[in-house]
PDB file of C-alpha atoms in Angstrom:
ATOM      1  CA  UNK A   1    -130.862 -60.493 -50.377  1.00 43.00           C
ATOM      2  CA  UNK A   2    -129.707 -56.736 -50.228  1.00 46.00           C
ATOM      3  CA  UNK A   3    -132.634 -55.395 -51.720  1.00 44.00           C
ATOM      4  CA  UNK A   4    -136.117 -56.306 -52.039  1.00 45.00           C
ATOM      5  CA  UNK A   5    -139.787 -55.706 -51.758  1.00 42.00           C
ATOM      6  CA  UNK A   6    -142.502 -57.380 -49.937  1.00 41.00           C
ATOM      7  CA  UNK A   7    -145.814 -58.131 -47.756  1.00 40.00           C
ATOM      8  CA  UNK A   8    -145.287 -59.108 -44.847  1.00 42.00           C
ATOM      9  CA  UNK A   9    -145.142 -58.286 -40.989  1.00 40.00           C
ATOM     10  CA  UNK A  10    -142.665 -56.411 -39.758  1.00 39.00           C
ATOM     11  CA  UNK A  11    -140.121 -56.367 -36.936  1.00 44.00           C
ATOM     12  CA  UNK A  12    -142.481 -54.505 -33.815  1.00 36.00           C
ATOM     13  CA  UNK A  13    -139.192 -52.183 -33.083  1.00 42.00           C
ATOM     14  CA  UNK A  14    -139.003 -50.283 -35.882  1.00 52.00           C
ATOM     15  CA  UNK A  15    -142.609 -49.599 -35.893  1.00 52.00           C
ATOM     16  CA  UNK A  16    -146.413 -49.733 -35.014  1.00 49.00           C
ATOM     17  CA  UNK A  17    -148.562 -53.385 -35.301  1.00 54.00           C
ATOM     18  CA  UNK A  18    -150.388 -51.382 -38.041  1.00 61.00           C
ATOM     19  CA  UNK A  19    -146.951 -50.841 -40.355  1.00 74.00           C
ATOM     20  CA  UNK A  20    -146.072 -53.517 -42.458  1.00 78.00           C
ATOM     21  CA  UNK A  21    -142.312 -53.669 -44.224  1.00 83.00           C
ATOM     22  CA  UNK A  22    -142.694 -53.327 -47.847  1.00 81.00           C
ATOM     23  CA  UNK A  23    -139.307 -52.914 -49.214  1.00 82.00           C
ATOM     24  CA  UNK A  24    -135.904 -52.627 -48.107  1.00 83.00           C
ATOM     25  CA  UNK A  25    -132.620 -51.649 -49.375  1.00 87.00           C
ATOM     26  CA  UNK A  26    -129.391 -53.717 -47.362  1.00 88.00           C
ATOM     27  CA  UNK A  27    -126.042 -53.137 -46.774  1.00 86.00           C
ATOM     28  CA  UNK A  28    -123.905 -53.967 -50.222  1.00 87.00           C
ATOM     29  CA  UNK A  29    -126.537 -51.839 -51.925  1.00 86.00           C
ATOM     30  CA  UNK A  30    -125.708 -47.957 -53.693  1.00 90.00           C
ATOM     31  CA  UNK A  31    -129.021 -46.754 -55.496  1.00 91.00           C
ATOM     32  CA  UNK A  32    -129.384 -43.057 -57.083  1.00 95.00           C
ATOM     33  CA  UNK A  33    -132.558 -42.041 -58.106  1.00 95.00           C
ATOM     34  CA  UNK A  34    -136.257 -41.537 -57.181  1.00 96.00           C
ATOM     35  CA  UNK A  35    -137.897 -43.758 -54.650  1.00 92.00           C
ATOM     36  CA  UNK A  36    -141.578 -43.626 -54.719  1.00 93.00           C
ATOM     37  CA  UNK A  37    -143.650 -45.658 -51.794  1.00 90.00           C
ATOM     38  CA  UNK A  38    -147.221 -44.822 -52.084  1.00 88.00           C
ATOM     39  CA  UNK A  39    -149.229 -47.240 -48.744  1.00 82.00           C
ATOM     40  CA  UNK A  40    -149.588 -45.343 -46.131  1.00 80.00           C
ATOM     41  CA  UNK A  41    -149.354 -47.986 -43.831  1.00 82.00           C
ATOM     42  CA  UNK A  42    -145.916 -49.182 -45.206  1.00 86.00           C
ATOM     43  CA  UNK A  43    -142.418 -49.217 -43.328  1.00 92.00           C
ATOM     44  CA  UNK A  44    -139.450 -49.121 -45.760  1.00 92.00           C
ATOM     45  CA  UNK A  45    -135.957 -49.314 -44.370  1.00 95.00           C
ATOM     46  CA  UNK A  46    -132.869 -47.935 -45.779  1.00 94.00           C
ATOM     47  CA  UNK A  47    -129.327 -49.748 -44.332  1.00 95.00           C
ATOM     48  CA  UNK A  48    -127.363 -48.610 -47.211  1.00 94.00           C
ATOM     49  CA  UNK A  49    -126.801 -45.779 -49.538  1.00 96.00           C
ATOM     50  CA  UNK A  50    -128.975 -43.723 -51.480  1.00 96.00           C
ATOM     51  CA  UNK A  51    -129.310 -40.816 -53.378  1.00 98.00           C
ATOM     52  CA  UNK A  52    -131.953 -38.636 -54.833  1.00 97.00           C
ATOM     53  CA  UNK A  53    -135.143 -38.799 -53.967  1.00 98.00           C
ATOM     54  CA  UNK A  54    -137.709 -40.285 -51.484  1.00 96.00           C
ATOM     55  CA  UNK A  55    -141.414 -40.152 -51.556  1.00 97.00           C
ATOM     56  CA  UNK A  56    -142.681 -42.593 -48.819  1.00 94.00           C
ATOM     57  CA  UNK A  57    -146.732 -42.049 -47.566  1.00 93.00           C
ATOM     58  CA  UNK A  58    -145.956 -44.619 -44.723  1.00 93.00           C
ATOM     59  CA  UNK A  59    -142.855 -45.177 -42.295  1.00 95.00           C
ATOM     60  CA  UNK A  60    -138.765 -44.526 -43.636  1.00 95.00           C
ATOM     61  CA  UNK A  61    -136.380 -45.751 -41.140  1.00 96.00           C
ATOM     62  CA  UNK A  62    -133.104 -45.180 -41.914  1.00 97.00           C
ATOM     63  CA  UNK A  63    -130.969 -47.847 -39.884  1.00 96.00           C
ATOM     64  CA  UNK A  64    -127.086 -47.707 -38.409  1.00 96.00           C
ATOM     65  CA  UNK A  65    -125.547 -48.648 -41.856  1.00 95.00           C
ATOM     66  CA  UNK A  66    -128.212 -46.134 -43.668  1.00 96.00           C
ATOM     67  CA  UNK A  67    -126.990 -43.215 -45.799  1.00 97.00           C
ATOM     68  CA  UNK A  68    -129.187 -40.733 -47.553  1.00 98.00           C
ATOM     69  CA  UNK A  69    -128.341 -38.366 -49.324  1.00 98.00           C
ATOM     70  CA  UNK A  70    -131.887 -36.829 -50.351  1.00 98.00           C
ATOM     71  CA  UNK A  71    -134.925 -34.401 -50.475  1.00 98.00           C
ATOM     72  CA  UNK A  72    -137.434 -36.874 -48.103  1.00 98.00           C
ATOM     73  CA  UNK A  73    -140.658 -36.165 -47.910  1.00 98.00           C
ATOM     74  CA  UNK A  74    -142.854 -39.159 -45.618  1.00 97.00           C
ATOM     75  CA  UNK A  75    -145.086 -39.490 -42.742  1.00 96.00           C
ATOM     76  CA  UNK A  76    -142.644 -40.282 -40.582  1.00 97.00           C
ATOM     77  CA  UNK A  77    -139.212 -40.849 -40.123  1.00 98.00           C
ATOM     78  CA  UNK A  78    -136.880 -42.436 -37.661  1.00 98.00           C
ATOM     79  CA  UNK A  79    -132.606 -41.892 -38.312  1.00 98.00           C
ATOM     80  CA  UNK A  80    -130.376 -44.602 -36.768  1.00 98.00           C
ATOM     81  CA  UNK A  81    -127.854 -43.589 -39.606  1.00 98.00           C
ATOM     82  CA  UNK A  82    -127.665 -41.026 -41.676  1.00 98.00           C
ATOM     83  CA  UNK A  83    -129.244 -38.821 -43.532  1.00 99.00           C
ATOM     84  CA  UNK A  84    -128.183 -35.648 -45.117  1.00 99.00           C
ATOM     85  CA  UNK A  85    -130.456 -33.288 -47.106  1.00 98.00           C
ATOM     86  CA  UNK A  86    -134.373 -31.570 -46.820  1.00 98.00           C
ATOM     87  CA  UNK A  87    -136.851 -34.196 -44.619  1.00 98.00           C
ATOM     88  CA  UNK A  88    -140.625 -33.190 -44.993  1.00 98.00           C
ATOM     89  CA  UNK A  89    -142.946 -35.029 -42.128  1.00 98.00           C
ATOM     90  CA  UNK A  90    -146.151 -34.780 -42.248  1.00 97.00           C
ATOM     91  CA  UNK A  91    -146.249 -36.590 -38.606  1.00 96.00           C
ATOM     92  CA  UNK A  92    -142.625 -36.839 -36.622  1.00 97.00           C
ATOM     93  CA  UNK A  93    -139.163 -37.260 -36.957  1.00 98.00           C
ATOM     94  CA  UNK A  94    -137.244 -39.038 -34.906  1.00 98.00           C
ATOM     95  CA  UNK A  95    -133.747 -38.888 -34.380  1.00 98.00           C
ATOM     96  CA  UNK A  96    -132.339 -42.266 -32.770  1.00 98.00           C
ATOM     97  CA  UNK A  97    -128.605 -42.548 -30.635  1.00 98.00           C
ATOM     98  CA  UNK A  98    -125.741 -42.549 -32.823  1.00 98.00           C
ATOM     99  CA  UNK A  99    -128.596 -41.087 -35.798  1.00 98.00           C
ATOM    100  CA  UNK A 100    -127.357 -38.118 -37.793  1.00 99.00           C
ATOM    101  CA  UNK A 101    -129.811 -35.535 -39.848  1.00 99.00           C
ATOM    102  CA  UNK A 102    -127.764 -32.619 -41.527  1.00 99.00           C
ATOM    103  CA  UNK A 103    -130.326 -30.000 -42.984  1.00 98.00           C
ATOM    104  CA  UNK A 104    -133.293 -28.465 -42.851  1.00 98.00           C
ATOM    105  CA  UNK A 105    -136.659 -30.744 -41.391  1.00 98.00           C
ATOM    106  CA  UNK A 106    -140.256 -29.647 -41.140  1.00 98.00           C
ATOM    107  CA  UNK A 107    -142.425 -31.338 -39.347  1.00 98.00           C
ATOM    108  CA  UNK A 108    -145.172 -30.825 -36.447  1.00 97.00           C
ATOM    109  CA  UNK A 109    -142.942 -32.958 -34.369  1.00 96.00           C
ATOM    110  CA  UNK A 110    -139.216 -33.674 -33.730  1.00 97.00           C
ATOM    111  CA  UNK A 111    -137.885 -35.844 -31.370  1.00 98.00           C
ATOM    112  CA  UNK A 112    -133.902 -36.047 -31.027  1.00 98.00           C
ATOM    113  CA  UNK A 113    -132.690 -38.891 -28.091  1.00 98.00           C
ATOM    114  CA  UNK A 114    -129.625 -38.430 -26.341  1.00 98.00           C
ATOM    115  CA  UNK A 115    -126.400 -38.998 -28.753  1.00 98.00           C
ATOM    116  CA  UNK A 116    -128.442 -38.189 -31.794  1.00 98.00           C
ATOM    117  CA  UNK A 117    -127.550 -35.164 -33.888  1.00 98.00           C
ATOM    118  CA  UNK A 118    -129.391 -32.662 -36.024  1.00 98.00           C
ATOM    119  CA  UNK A 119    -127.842 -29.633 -37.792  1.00 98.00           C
ATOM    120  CA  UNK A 120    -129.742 -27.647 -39.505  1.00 98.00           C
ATOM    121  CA  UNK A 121    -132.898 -25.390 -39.586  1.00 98.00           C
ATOM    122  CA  UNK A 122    -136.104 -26.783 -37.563  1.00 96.00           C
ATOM    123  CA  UNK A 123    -139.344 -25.823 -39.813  1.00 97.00           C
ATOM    124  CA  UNK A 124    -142.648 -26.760 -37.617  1.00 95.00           C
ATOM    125  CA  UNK A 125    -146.518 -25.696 -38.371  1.00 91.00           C
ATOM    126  CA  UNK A 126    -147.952 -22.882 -35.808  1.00 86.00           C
ATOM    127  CA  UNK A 127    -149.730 -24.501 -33.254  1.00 80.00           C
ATOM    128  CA  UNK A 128    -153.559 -24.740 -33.460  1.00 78.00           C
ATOM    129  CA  UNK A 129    -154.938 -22.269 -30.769  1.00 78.00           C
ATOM    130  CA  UNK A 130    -156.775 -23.355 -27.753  1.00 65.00           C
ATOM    131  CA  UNK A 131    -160.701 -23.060 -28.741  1.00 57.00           C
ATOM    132  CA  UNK A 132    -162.365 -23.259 -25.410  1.00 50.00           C
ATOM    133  CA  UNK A 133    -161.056 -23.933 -22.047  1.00 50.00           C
ATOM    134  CA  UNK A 134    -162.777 -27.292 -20.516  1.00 52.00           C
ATOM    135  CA  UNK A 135    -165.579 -26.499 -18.900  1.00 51.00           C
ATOM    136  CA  UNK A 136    -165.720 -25.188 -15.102  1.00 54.00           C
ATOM    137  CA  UNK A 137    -161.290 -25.357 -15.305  1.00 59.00           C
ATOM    138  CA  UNK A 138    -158.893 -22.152 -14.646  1.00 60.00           C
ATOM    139  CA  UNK A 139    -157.029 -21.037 -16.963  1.00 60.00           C
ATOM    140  CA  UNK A 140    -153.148 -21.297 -15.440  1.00 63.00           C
ATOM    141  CA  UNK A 141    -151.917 -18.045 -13.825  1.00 64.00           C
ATOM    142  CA  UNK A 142    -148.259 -16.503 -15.377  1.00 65.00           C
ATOM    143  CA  UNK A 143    -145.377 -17.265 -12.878  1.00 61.00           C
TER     144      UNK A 143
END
């Protein structure tokens, strides 16, 4: 079955125990259009082409045969394939070995392995500043 959608437990690699695969699309599979996932605790996986648009409150993963060609805009993503266009993460990318992301990202967190690739602009939210040092430690000195 190349594409589908369902309820039901998924594979602990591609994920956290708390994610649960709701839909996938599978090699064999070219869809254009607007893809809207709305659990936040949902992992959808891509392993085939698509185009448009992707609004996922849970996990994308984008596997080796994955091609996107979209504006993403998710919790978080992980690339194993490919994806080409604007990714908005409101929690992490990641960027797998042999995973491709050509564009712009913004997120509070990017993580690219070795032999993954990512051209484009990096777009990530100011860090909070420090409120209070913990009490009775030393602040470090400047080397």
């Amino acid at each position: 079955m190349p594409f589908g959608f369902w309820n039901k437990k998924r594979d602990e690699s591609l994920g956290t125990d708390d994610e649960e695969l709701v839909g996938f699309l599978e090699t064999g599979v070219e869809v254009e259009g607007k893809l809207n996932i709305i659990s936040s605790q949902s992992l959808y996986r891509i392993n085939s082409h698509f185009k448009g648009e992707i609004l996922c409150e849970g996990h994308l993963v984008v596997v080796e045969q994955g091609d996107v060609e979209a504006e993403v805009h998710t919790r978080h993503v992980t690339v194993y394939g490919k994806v080409k266009g604007t990714v908005h993460a409101s929690e992490r990318i990641d960027i797998k070995e042999h995973g491709i992301v050509l564009g712009d990202i913004y997120a509070p967190c990017l993580v690219v392995d070795p032999g993954g690739y990512f051209d484009g602009q990096c777009h990530m939210p100011a860090p909070e500043p420090a409120t209070a040092l913990a009490a009775g430690s030393v602040p470090p000195t400047p080397k």
